[in-house]
Backbone as CSV, one residue per row, in Angstrom:
resi,resn,N_x,N_y,N_z,CA_x,CA_y,CA_z,C_x,C_y,C_z
1,MET,155.376,106.254,3.343,155.285,106.497,1.889,156.607,106.115,1.251
2,SER,156.558,105.365,0.214,157.768,104.880,-0.432,157.974,105.549,-1.769
3,LEU,159.165,105.343,-2.297,159.455,105.869,-3.635,158.520,105.260,-4.645
4,GLY,158.261,103.978,-4.507,157.354,103.311,-5.435,155.957,103.865,-5.361
5,ASP,155.505,104.271,-4.145,154.179,104.851,-4.011,154.063,106.134,-4.795
6,GLU,155.073,107.003,-4.680,154.968,108.320,-5.303,154.962,108.240,-6.813
7,HIS,155.639,107.254,-7.365,155.792,107.226,-8.802,154.984,106.153,-9.488
8,GLY,154.203,105.406,-8.756,153.341,104.429,-9.394,154.089,103.326,-10.089
9,PHE,155.278,102.946,-9.581,156.024,101.891,-10.229,155.263,100.589,-10.125
10,GLY,155.351,99.769,-11.169,154.705,98.470,-11.168,155.502,97.472,-10.360
11,ASP,155.049,96.192,-10.365,155.678,95.156,-9.571,157.134,94.972,-9.921
12,SER,157.498,95.199,-11.188,158.870,94.978,-11.605,159.838,95.950,-10.969
13,ALA,159.317,97.053,-10.387,160.199,98.050,-9.780,160.226,97.942,-8.271
14,ARG,159.511,96.990,-7.702,159.424,96.900,-6.269,160.502,95.981,-5.718
15,THR,161.090,96.366,-4.587,162.162,95.592,-4.004,161.859,95.282,-2.564
16,ASP,162.731,94.484,-1.926,162.540,94.142,-0.524,163.159,95.180,0.402
17,ASP,163.514,96.343,-0.129,164.073,97.407,0.695,163.006,98.375,1.192
18,GLY,161.763,98.158,0.858,160.720,99.085,1.261,160.213,99.907,0.117
19,TYR,160.770,99.745,-1.067,160.279,100.499,-2.213,159.121,99.733,-2.833
20,GLY,158.087,99.511,-2.086,156.912,98.799,-2.576,156.619,97.598,-1.721
21,GLY,157.653,96.874,-1.215,157.427,95.881,-0.202,157.091,94.501,-0.680
22,SER,157.103,94.207,-1.962,156.714,92.880,-2.402,157.846,91.885,-2.281
23,GLY,159.109,92.383,-2.344,160.242,91.493,-2.233,160.494,90.661,-3.455
24,GLN,159.856,90.996,-4.563,160.007,90.230,-5.781,160.203,91.159,-6.960
25,THR,160.843,90.635,-7.971,160.979,91.370,-9.227,160.310,90.571,-10.311
26,ARG,159.340,91.132,-10.964,158.611,90.438,-12.006,159.273,90.690,-13.345
27,THR,159.630,89.652,-14.057,160.282,89.770,-15.354,159.429,89.110,-16.415
28,ARG,159.173,89.813,-17.490,158.412,89.259,-18.604,159.391,88.737,-19.646
29,LEU,159.335,87.446,-19.913,160.270,86.837,-20.840,159.795,86.975,-22.273
30,PRO,160.716,87.148,-23.201,160.333,87.301,-24.610,159.923,85.989,-25.235
31,GLU,159.014,86.091,-26.185,158.611,84.917,-26.943,159.446,84.806,-28.195
32,ARG,159.845,85.969,-28.760,160.695,85.964,-29.942,162.061,86.492,-29.556
33,ALA,163.093,85.875,-30.049,164.454,86.285,-29.724,164.676,87.719,-30.148
34,GLY,165.268,88.516,-29.222,165.605,89.893,-29.554,164.469,90.870,-29.390
35,ASP,163.293,90.409,-28.967,162.165,91.319,-28.799,161.403,90.957,-27.530
36,PRO,161.712,91.616,-26.405,161.060,91.283,-25.140,159.584,91.592,-25.141
37,TYR,159.118,92.369,-26.122,157.701,92.698,-26.163,156.906,91.683,-26.965
38,GLY,157.585,90.856,-27.715,156.888,89.925,-28.598,155.997,88.959,-27.866
39,GLY,156.414,88.501,-26.664,155.613,87.524,-25.948,154.651,88.135,-24.962
40,ALA,154.691,89.465,-24.805,153.833,90.114,-23.819,152.472,90.385,-24.406
41,ARG,151.724,89.349,-24.586,150.390,89.499,-25.184,149.427,88.510,-24.573
42,ARG,148.176,88.770,-24.708,147.148,87.844,-24.256,146.769,86.907,-25.389
43,GLY,146.008,85.895,-25.051,145.574,84.939,-26.067,144.680,85.579,-27.099
44,GLY,144.508,84.900,-28.231,143.676,85.438,-29.297,142.225,85.489,-28.915
45,ARG,141.477,86.308,-29.605,140.057,86.430,-29.318,139.304,85.188,-29.778
46,SER,138.279,84.852,-29.026,137.462,83.713,-29.419,136.569,84.111,-30.579
47,SER,136.074,83.095,-31.314,135.225,83.382,-32.466,133.928,84.041,-32.033
48,SER,133.418,83.662,-30.837,132.166,84.257,-30.377,132.344,85.736,-30.079
49,ARG,133.501,86.089,-29.491,133.740,87.499,-29.205,133.884,88.295,-30.482
50,SER,134.557,87.725,-31.452,134.712,88.412,-32.729,133.359,88.640,-33.383
51,LEU,132.469,87.640,-33.278,131.137,87.770,-33.868,130.363,88.893,-33.203
52,VAL,130.470,88.973,-31.850,129.777,90.041,-31.126,130.295,91.405,-31.560
53,THR,131.607,91.499,-31.766,132.203,92.761,-32.208,131.681,93.172,-33.573
54,VAL,131.630,92.215,-34.516,131.142,92.503,-35.861,129.698,92.951,-35.824
55,VAL,128.875,92.239,-35.036,127.451,92.596,-34.933,127.302,93.998,-34.354
56,GLY,128.117,94.306,-33.340,128.041,95.632,-32.742,128.383,96.725,-33.725
57,VAL,129.398,96.521,-34.546,129.792,97.506,-35.555,128.681,97.716,-36.565
58,VAL,128.046,96.616,-37.007,126.958,96.713,-37.978,125.797,97.510,-37.405
59,VAL,125.449,97.232,-36.139,124.340,97.956,-35.504,124.643,99.446,-35.429
60,LEU,125.875,99.797,-35.046,126.254,101.211,-34.971,126.207,101.881,-36.336
61,LEU,126.629,101.154,-37.368,126.619,101.693,-38.715,125.199,101.980,-39.175
62,ILE,124.286,101.026,-38.907,122.885,101.225,-39.291,122.309,102.433,-38.568
63,ALA,122.618,102.559,-37.296,122.108,103.698,-36.516,122.641,105.016,-37.054
64,ALA,123.907,105.030,-37.453,124.509,106.249,-37.983,123.851,106.659,-39.295
65,ILE,123.589,105.663,-40.172,122.949,105.957,-41.452,121.539,106.494,-41.228
66,ALA,120.832,105.875,-40.298,119.472,106.334,-40.014,119.470,107.763,-39.493
67,PHE,120.431,108.081,-38.644,120.523,109.435,-38.095,120.824,110.450,-39.190
68,ALA,121.744,110.090,-40.102,122.137,111.012,-41.169,120.995,111.275,-42.143
69,ASN,120.152,110.267,-42.379,119.061,110.385,-43.347,117.744,110.820,-42.723
70,ARG,117.750,111.145,-41.454,116.509,111.489,-40.770,115.930,112.780,-41.344
71,GLY,114.655,112.764,-41.610,113.998,113.942,-42.181,113.586,114.941,-41.121
72,GLY,112.998,116.043,-41.560,112.496,117.055,-40.643,113.565,118.052,-40.267
73,ASP,113.142,119.041,-39.475,114.077,120.101,-39.102,114.786,119.822,-37.786
74,GLY,114.465,118.682,-37.172,115.168,118.317,-35.953,114.631,118.993,-34.715
75,SER,113.490,119.717,-34.808,112.981,120.438,-33.654,112.535,119.492,-32.553
76,ALA,111.953,118.349,-32.927,111.491,117.388,-31.922,112.671,116.847,-31.128
77,SER,113.735,116.565,-31.836,114.927,116.049,-31.159,115.518,117.090,-30.234
78,GLN,115.526,118.348,-30.688,116.072,119.412,-29.868,115.247,119.597,-28.615
79,ASP,113.921,119.491,-28.732,113.062,119.629,-27.567,113.323,118.514,-26.567
80,ALA,113.571,117.315,-27.092,113.748,116.157,-26.220,115.058,116.221,-25.455
81,THR,116.041,116.892,-26.019,117.361,116.914,-25.386,117.706,118.258,-24.768
82,ARG,116.773,119.176,-24.793,117.063,120.543,-24.341,117.495,120.583,-22.885
83,ASP,116.875,119.719,-22.048,117.147,119.756,-20.617,118.257,118.803,-20.193
84,GLN,118.869,118.108,-21.115,119.931,117.186,-20.759,121.235,117.942,-20.536
85,PRO,122.128,117.395,-19.688,123.426,118.062,-19.440,124.219,118.202,-20.730
86,ARG,124.931,119.294,-20.850,125.733,119.539,-22.039,127.058,118.776,-22.004
87,THR,127.539,118.421,-20.817,128.813,117.714,-20.711,128.662,116.515,-19.807
88,SER,129.535,115.548,-19.992,129.559,114.377,-19.122,130.477,114.654,-17.955
89,PRO,130.428,113.822,-16.896,131.292,114.062,-15.731,132.778,114.041,-16.058
90,THR,133.148,113.409,-17.167,134.565,113.324,-17.506,135.009,114.393,-18.492
91,ALA,134.098,115.259,-18.899,134.468,116.313,-19.838,135.274,117.386,-19.119
92,ALA,136.192,118.008,-19.859,136.984,119.096,-19.271,136.067,120.233,-18.861
93,SER,136.246,120.761,-17.671,135.344,121.796,-17.181,136.079,123.010,-16.626
94,GLY,137.393,123.053,-16.783,138.171,124.166,-16.238,137.862,125.488,-16.906
95,GLU,137.948,126.578,-16.143,137.692,127.902,-16.691,138.822,128.347,-17.607
96,ARG,140.041,127.952,-17.282,141.172,128.292,-18.127,142.340,127.362,-17.804
97,PRO,143.152,127.000,-18.790,144.334,126.183,-18.515,145.456,127.060,-17.979
98,VAL,146.396,126.449,-17.260,147.536,127.224,-16.778,148.455,127.526,-17.956
99,ARG,149.121,128.680,-17.902,149.951,129.114,-19.032,151.398,129.383,-18.635
100,THR,151.738,129.152,-17.369,153.104,129.397,-16.914,153.738,128.103,-16.425
101,LYS,155.076,128.068,-16.400,155.807,126.911,-15.909,156.935,127.362,-14.988
102,THR,157.214,126.523,-13.990,158.329,126.740,-13.087,159.134,125.448,-13.027
103,GLY,160.398,125.503,-13.401,161.188,124.290,-13.434,160.623,123.242,-14.367
104,GLY,159.944,123.686,-15.421,159.362,122.763,-16.381,158.017,122.214,-15.975
105,VAL,157.489,122.618,-14.824,156.213,122.121,-14.312,155.163,123.225,-14.417
106,PRO,153.970,122.926,-14.965,152.908,123.938,-15.034,152.557,124.461,-13.643
107,THR,152.462,125.776,-13.511,152.125,126.410,-12.235,151.180,127.584,-12.490
108,GLY,150.682,128.159,-11.396,149.802,129.318,-11.512,148.342,128.928,-11.614
109,TYR,147.846,128.181,-10.620,146.483,127.652,-10.661,145.485,128.558,-9.959
110,ALA,144.229,128.399,-10.325,143.169,129.182,-9.699,142.963,128.715,-8.262
111,HIS,142.590,129.666,-7.401,142.367,129.373,-5.986,140.936,128.853,-5.798
112,ASP,140.661,127.704,-6.385,139.342,127.085,-6.273,139.474,125.578,-6.493
113,ALA,138.342,124.885,-6.520,138.338,123.427,-6.650,138.957,122.975,-7.971
114,GLN,138.619,123.668,-9.051,139.159,123.296,-10.357,140.671,123.491,-10.403
115,GLY,141.156,124.581,-9.826,142.586,124.830,-9.801,143.335,123.778,-9.000
116,ALA,142.744,123.338,-7.892,143.374,122.309,-7.069,143.472,120.989,-7.827
117,GLN,142.421,120.650,-8.565,142.436,119.417,-9.345,143.471,119.482,-10.470
118,SER,143.553,120.618,-11.134,144.536,120.785,-12.208,145.958,120.669,-11.655
119,ALA,146.185,121.283,-10.494,147.506,121.223,-9.885,147.883,119.782,-9.537
120,ALA,146.964,119.058,-8.930,147.238,117.681,-8.535,147.558,116.807,-9.746
121,ALA,146.822,116.997,-10.835,147.057,116.198,-12.039,148.433,116.485,-12.635
122,ASN,148.770,117.747,-12.779,150.059,118.109,-13.378,151.235,117.766,-12.463
123,TYR,151.052,117.882,-11.157,152.112,117.499,-10.239,152.348,115.992,-10.274
124,SER,151.276,115.222,-10.474,151.424,113.766,-10.610,152.317,113.423,-11.788
125,VAL,152.081,114.097,-12.905,152.870,113.859,-14.116,154.347,114.153,-13.856
126,ALA,154.627,115.272,-13.182,156.011,115.655,-12.915,156.697,114.666,-11.975
127,LEU,156.006,114.264,-10.917,156.592,113.376,-9.926,156.773,111.949,-10.442
128,GLY,156.044,111.595,-11.488,156.165,110.264,-12.062,157.003,110.227,-13.315
129,SER,157.711,111.294,-13.622,158.458,111.394,-14.872,159.861,110.815,-14.743
130,ALA,160.463,110.516,-15.883,161.841,110.021,-15.908,162.818,111.087,-15.424
131,GLU,162.425,112.367,-15.489,163.294,113.444,-15.045,163.598,113.352,-13.540
132,MET,162.767,112.633,-12.812,163.006,112.486,-11.381,164.265,111.679,-11.088
133,PHE,164.803,110.992,-12.090,166.008,110.198,-11.890,167.279,111.012,-12.122
134,SER,167.113,112.290,-12.472,168.239,113.215,-12.591,168.219,114.127,-11.371
135,THR,169.324,114.196,-10.643,169.363,114.932,-9.381,168.916,116.381,-9.539
136,ASP,169.484,117.103,-10.479,169.142,118.519,-10.651,167.680,118.701,-11.030
137,GLN,167.203,117.881,-11.955,165.809,118.000,-12.368,164.856,117.590,-11.255
138,ARG,165.243,116.580,-10.496,164.409,116.141,-9.372,164.268,117.255,-8.340
139,HIS,165.377,117.909,-8.020,165.335,119.004,-7.047,164.420,120.130,-7.541
140,ALA,164.505,120.450,-8.825,163.671,121.510,-9.386,162.188,121.140,-9.302
141,ILE,161.867,119.885,-9.587,160.470,119.431,-9.532,159.955,119.483,-8.102
142,VAL,160.723,118.925,-7.168,160.305,118.894,-5.764,160.106,120.300,-5.221
143,ASP,161.031,121.211,-5.516,160.906,122.588,-5.032,159.698,123.299,-5.629
144,THR,159.261,122.835,-6.806,158.118,123.469,-7.469,156.785,122.955,-6.952
145,VAL,156.661,121.658,-6.742,155.345,121.079,-6.437,155.057,120.969,-4.948
146,TYR,156.086,120.951,-4.103,155.868,120.824,-2.662,155.862,122.187,-1.975
147,ALA,155.136,122.268,-0.876,155.118,123.492,-0.076,156.515,123.729,0.504
148,PRO,156.927,124.987,0.677,158.283,125.298,1.162,158.669,124.567,2.435
149,GLY,157.738,124.414,3.351,158.047,123.751,4.609,158.227,122.251,4.487
150,VAL,157.879,121.698,3.325,157.947,120.253,3.105,159.039,119.891,2.110
151,ALA,159.348,120.793,1.199,160.230,120.505,0.066,161.620,120.032,0.493
152,ALA,162.234,120.698,1.475,163.597,120.334,1.869,163.657,118.905,2.400
153,ARG,162.726,118.549,3.267,162.694,117.188,3.805,162.428,116.167,2.722
154,ARG,161.505,116.485,1.832,161.157,115.552,0.762,162.322,115.372,-0.213
155,ARG,163.044,116.457,-0.470,164.200,116.409,-1.361,165.262,115.462,-0.813
156,SER,165.497,115.525,0.494,166.479,114.664,1.133,166.039,113.196,1.086
157,GLU,164.768,112.946,1.347,164.244,111.577,1.310,164.380,110.969,-0.082
158,LEU,164.056,111.747,-1.080,164.113,111.243,-2.449,165.553,111.053,-2.917
159,ASP,166.463,111.926,-2.459,167.874,111.756,-2.814,168.393,110.422,-2.300
160,ASN,168.024,110.071,-1.074,168.445,108.791,-0.505,167.859,107.618,-1.289
161,ALA,166.613,107.751,-1.669,165.958,106.667,-2.392,166.554,106.474,-3.778
162,TYR,166.758,107.563,-4.489,167.246,107.467,-5.865,168.732,107.130,-5.951
163,SER,169.433,107.200,-4.824,170.838,106.817,-4.830,171.042,105.374,-4.384
164,ASN,169.952,104.674,-4.100,170.024,103.280,-3.677,170.343,102.401,-4.886
165,GLU,171.556,101.865,-4.931,172.006,101.121,-6.109,171.220,99.831,-6.320
166,LYS,170.784,99.200,-5.239,170.009,97.973,-5.385,168.669,98.262,-6.045
167,PHE,168.039,99.344,-5.631,166.775,99.746,-6.246,166.968,100.039,-7.730
168,LEU,167.999,100.816,-8.044,168.259,101.170,-9.435,168.566,99.929,-10.268
169,SER,169.337,99.007,-9.696,169.681,97.781,-10.413,168.450,96.941,-10.696
170,ASN,167.526,96.892,-9.751,166.316,96.091,-9.922,165.420,96.611,-11.040
171,ILE,165.510,97.894,-11.335,164.696,98.428,-12.433,165.512,98.592,-13.715
172,GLY,166.758,98.084,-13.695,167.559,98.037,-14.911,168.432,99.244,-15.172
173,LEU,168.636,100.108,-14.185,169.449,101.311,-14.371,170.771,101.179,-13.625
174,ASP,171.777,101.946,-14.056,173.044,101.917,-13.339,172.964,102.838,-12.117
175,LYS,174.068,102.971,-11.394,174.055,103.735,-10.151,173.792,105.223,-10.351
176,HIS,173.915,105.681,-11.597,173.630,107.081,-11.904,172.199,107.277,-12.419
177,GLY,171.426,106.207,-12.432,170.054,106.294,-12.923,169.969,106.341,-14.436
178,THR,170.981,105.782,-15.104,171.039,105.804,-16.566,170.709,104.428,-17.139
179,ALA,169.964,104.414,-18.232,169.591,103.157,-18.884,170.781,102.574,-19.635
180,PRO,170.833,101.250,-19.806,171.915,100.621,-20.567,171.935,101.123,-22.007
181,SER,173.080,101.025,-22.648,173.208,101.457,-24.032,172.225,100.706,-24.922
182,GLY,171.560,101.447,-25.795,170.609,100.843,-26.715,169.216,100.682,-26.137
183,GLN,168.985,101.129,-24.895,167.676,101.029,-24.275,167.185,102.410,-23.838
184,THR,165.880,102.555,-23.760,165.261,103.821,-23.362,164.469,103.617,-22.086
185,PHE,164.752,104.437,-21.079,164.023,104.346,-19.818,162.712,105.113,-19.938
186,VAL,161.622,104.463,-19.557,160.285,105.053,-19.671,159.645,105.143,-18.292
187,SER,159.229,106.320,-17.916,158.488,106.530,-16.672,157.513,107.671,-16.909
188,ARG,156.252,107.319,-17.090,155.230,108.328,-17.381,153.956,108.041,-16.602
189,ILE,153.297,109.114,-16.212,151.981,109.029,-15.584,150.990,109.772,-16.458
190,ILE,149.853,109.134,-16.727,148.800,109.738,-17.544,147.522,109.809,-16.723
191,PRO,147.171,110.986,-16.182,145.943,111.114,-15.393,144.696,110.797,-16.218
192,VAL,143.777,110.072,-15.604,142.508,109.735,-16.244,141.391,110.631,-15.708
193,GLY,141.485,110.993,-14.445,140.464,111.858,-13.864,140.878,112.328,-12.483
194,THR,140.202,113.368,-11.986,140.481,113.918,-10.666,139.177,114.135,-9.910
195,LYS,139.289,114.178,-8.575,138.101,114.400,-7.752,138.498,115.131,-6.476
196,ILE,137.755,116.175,-6.137,137.953,116.872,-4.872,137.275,116.061,-3.767
197,THR,138.014,115.743,-2.718,137.411,115.046,-1.590,137.168,115.990,-0.414
198,SER,137.901,117.106,-0.398,137.617,118.147,0.597,138.248,119.458,0.143
199,LEU,137.591,120.562,0.505,138.088,121.888,0.147,137.601,122.864,1.197
200,SER,138.569,123.502,1.858,138.215,124.448,2.901,139.262,125.547,2.952
201,GLY,138.892,126.722,2.459,139.807,127.853,2.494,141.077,127.588,1.708
202,ASN,142.205,127.465,2.421,143.500,127.297,1.768,144.009,125.858,1.764
203,THR,143.158,124.914,2.051,143.562,123.507,2.009,142.588,122.710,1.144
204,ALA,143.122,121.683,0.496,142.289,120.837,-0.359,142.850,119.425,-0.374
205,SER,141.977,118.475,-0.596,142.360,117.078,-0.773,141.825,116.643,-2.135
206,VAL,142.732,116.147,-2.986,142.368,115.800,-4.364,142.830,114.388,-4.694
207,GLU,141.934,113.601,-5.255,142.294,112.270,-5.725,142.585,112.322,-7.222
208,VAL,143.680,111.685,-7.629,144.048,111.599,-9.044,144.101,110.123,-9.426
209,TRP,143.268,109.733,-10.370,143.278,108.357,-10.891,144.102,108.382,-12.170
210,TYR,145.091,107.486,-12.260,145.989,107.541,-13.405,146.540,106.173,-13.760
211,THR,147.056,106.092,-14.982,147.783,104.909,-15.423,149.256,105.268,-15.522
212,SER,150.093,104.297,-15.235,151.537,104.528,-15.204,152.240,103.596,-16.184
213,LEU,153.158,104.150,-16.981,154.013,103.370,-17.875,155.420,103.376,-17.292
214,PHE,156.000,102.180,-17.126,157.296,102.121,-16.479,158.092,100.927,-16.987
215,GLY,159.379,101.145,-17.305,160.243,100.051,-17.727,161.303,100.509,-18.704
216,LEU,161.970,99.542,-19.301,163.026,99.812,-20.272,162.605,99.301,-21.635
217,SER,162.692,100.174,-22.624,162.363,99.805,-23.998,163.655,99.596,-24.771
218,GLY,163.827,98.405,-25.318,165.033,98.108,-26.075,165.137,96.621,-26.346
219,GLU,165.951,96.261,-27.300,166.057,94.874,-27.723,166.457,93.924,-26.603
220,ALA,167.355,94.350,-25.711,167.872,93.450,-24.680,167.188,93.649,-23.326
221,SER,166.096,94.390,-23.283,165.443,94.687,-22.014,164.825,93.438,-21.386
222,THR,165.086,93.254,-20.089,164.418,92.202,-19.322,163.337,92.800,-18.425
223,ASN,163.126,94.103,-18.545,162.103,94.805,-17.781,161.307,95.687,-18.732
224,PRO,160.577,95.070,-19.689,159.863,95.850,-20.701,158.811,96.770,-20.096
225,VAL,158.473,97.809,-20.836,157.516,98.801,-20.361,156.171,98.144,-20.081
226,SER,155.674,98.330,-18.869,154.397,97.750,-18.467,153.472,98.849,-17.954
227,GLU,152.199,98.510,-17.847,151.177,99.468,-17.442,150.621,99.099,-16.073
228,SER,150.418,100.104,-15.224,149.818,99.915,-13.905,148.792,101.021,-13.673
229,TRP,147.891,100.790,-12.703,146.841,101.763,-12.403,146.838,102.079,-10.910
230,TYR,146.716,103.367,-10.593,146.750,103.800,-9.207,145.820,105.004,-9.003
231,THR,145.517,105.256,-7.723,144.852,106.491,-7.321,145.659,107.093,-6.180
232,THR,146.090,108.332,-6.359,146.852,109.022,-5.322,146.027,110.200,-4.794
233,THR,145.962,110.300,-3.485,145.276,111.423,-2.841,146.319,112.431,-2.388
234,TYR,146.234,113.640,-2.901,147.172,114.705,-2.554,146.537,115.679,-1.567
235,GLN,147.295,116.009,-0.531,146.901,117.076,0.380,147.592,118.345,-0.105
236,LEU,146.797,119.358,-0.420,147.325,120.598,-0.982,147.074,121.768,-0.046
237,THR,147.970,122.750,-0.122,147.779,123.993,0.618,148.041,125.163,-0.318
238,TRP,147.334,126.259,-0.084,147.502,127.457,-0.903,148.594,128.316,-0.281
239,VAL,149.740,128.386,-0.948,150.874,129.127,-0.422,151.637,129.744,-1.586
240,GLY,152.094,130.970,-1.415,152.804,131.658,-2.484,151.939,131.861,-3.709
241,ASN,150.646,132.054,-3.487,149.686,132.306,-4.563,149.556,131.125,-5.531
242,ASP,149.705,129.915,-4.979,149.543,128.719,-5.802,149.275,127.514,-4.900
243,TRP,148.780,126.423,-5.504,148.575,125.181,-4.764,149.889,124.410,-4.695
244,LYS,150.207,123.872,-3.503,151.415,123.080,-3.303,151.073,121.825,-2.490
245,ILE,151.859,120.761,-2.697,151.630,119.493,-2.005,152.242,119.531,-0.608
246,THR,151.481,119.003,0.368,152.030,118.829,1.719,152.143,117.348,2.078
247,ASP,151.330,116.493,1.461,151.385,115.068,1.757,150.613,114.313,0.676
248,PHE,150.739,112.977,0.667,149.995,112.169,-0.299,149.881,110.731,0.198
249,GLN,148.889,110.012,-0.308,148.712,108.589,-0.053,148.312,107.931,-1.373
250,GLN,148.792,106.712,-1.584,148.514,106.019,-2.839,147.870,104.659,-2.595
251,LYS,147.012,104.254,-3.526,146.426,102.920,-3.487,146.318,102.386,-4.910
252,ASP,146.245,101.083,-5.045,146.109,100.465,-6.367,144.716,100.694,-6.939
253,GLY,144.657,100.771,-8.306,143.378,100.797,-9.005,142.663,102.128,-8.949
254,PRO,141.423,102.134,-9.485,140.709,101.036,-10.151,141.439,100.565,-11.421
255,VAL,141.454,99.249,-11.618,142.170,98.649,-12.741,141.172,98.091,-13.750
256,PRO,141.196,98.563,-15.004,140.277,98.047,-16.027,140.699,96.663,-16.516
257,VAL,139.775,95.974,-17.146,140.083,94.683,-17.752,140.933,94.912,-18.990
258,GLY,142.018,94.163,-19.139,142.894,94.330,-20.291,142.250,93.821,-21.571
259,ARG,142.520,94.511,-22.662,142.031,94.093,-23.958,142.931,93.037,-24.568
260,ASP,142.401,92.313,-25.549,143.186,91.292,-26.240,144.019,91.952,-27.334
261,GLN,145.000,92.716,-26.914,145.861,93.423,-27.857,147.284,92.892,-27.775
262,LYS,147.917,92.767,-28.933,149.299,92.318,-29.002,150.219,93.447,-28.550
263,ALA,151.151,93.122,-27.675,152.104,94.128,-27.213,152.986,94.588,-28.371
264,SER,153.346,95.867,-28.358,154.176,96.438,-29.421,155.609,95.933,-29.310
265,THR,156.331,96.041,-30.401,157.745,95.666,-30.403,158.556,96.718,-29.651
266,ALA,159.787,96.364,-29.313,160.665,97.296,-28.621,160.897,98.552,-29.452
267,ASP,161.079,98.387,-30.764,161.311,99.542,-31.637,160.110,100.476,-31.653
268,ASP,158.900,99.912,-31.749,157.690,100.733,-31.773,157.502,101.478,-30.458
269,MET,157.783,100.806,-29.332,157.626,101.442,-28.032,158.622,102.581,-27.871
270,THR,159.860,102.345,-28.243,160.886,103.386,-28.133,160.527,104.590,-29.002
271,LYS,160.078,104.326,-30.216,159.712,105.404,-31.130,158.553,106.225,-30.564
272,ALA,157.563,105.540,-29.985,156.406,106.243,-29.426,156.819,107.145,-28.274
273,VAL,157.663,106.632,-27.394,158.098,107.412,-26.238,158.882,108.643,-26.674
274,GLU,159.703,108.502,-27.707,160.521,109.609,-28.175,159.720,110.646,-28.961
275,GLU,158.641,110.215,-29.634,157.918,111.113,-30.532,156.667,111.744,-29.923
276,TYR,156.047,111.059,-28.943,154.796,111.586,-28.388,155.060,112.337,-27.095
277,GLY,154.746,113.633,-27.113,154.946,114.464,-25.930,153.765,114.369,-24.980
278,GLY,153.919,114.979,-23.810,152.860,114.954,-22.817,151.938,116.167,-22.920
279,PHE,151.046,116.291,-21.922,150.046,117.351,-21.939,150.093,118.137,-20.632
280,THR,149.522,119.343,-20.678,149.219,120.094,-19.480,147.756,119.868,-19.179
281,TYR,147.439,119.398,-17.971,146.070,119.020,-17.638,145.339,120.150,-16.942
282,ALA,144.058,120.310,-17.310,143.219,121.324,-16.693,141.855,120.716,-16.421
283,ARG,141.300,120.973,-15.266,140.001,120.421,-14.898,138.899,121.402,-15.236
């Protein structure tokens, strides 16, 4: 397991030292001077695709108007949908969200399948955060999310990895893990969904599918913030009246097809990262 595996770093963060194993650094060049995000875009939409989009919007609008103007008391519709599920598989289904934090990480999960999924999702967010590049904060996170018998070893492994100057240089940070002046370091994980793969007494295996944002936001950045997709399987154990990580494995994807959207400017990306906070996840 590598540092890149745990944090979902994209290709631009992978080195030939074992932190991902690709041996290459991917750099996105700017199209407009002073804005590395200006050229990070896909081609324009074709006229046929635009036409399909317009037609789809019109059809939805007509359907909405028809629904709003529908006569009757709606009893027939209620009868037809009475036996249908009230929620979709992706709807939140947790009995209660966690309300406590330890070292800035949500803790205090239910001793059941939903609690294990919530723990795995929130631990993913913590382990993929920019705070992991600060020694004190990293130690606090590791001690919180890992089981006591695993935390000390994991803390030592991560200290060695995060002190590797070549790794830090490849992702645009100095030897202290600090971004260059005028740039903002971005490292975030956003869980999309979770799934229990096994649950037996005090042990559980949970898959977390998530997207990862990683890079440097700023005018002079040669490693602009990019998006990656991963699924990490966490092995959890119930210890100290909470779920804790004992091991994990990561794989790429599932990766959705990218939309034809223009990449944001460096200023917009920096502003978004500074203004939009994260969430506490509950299954």
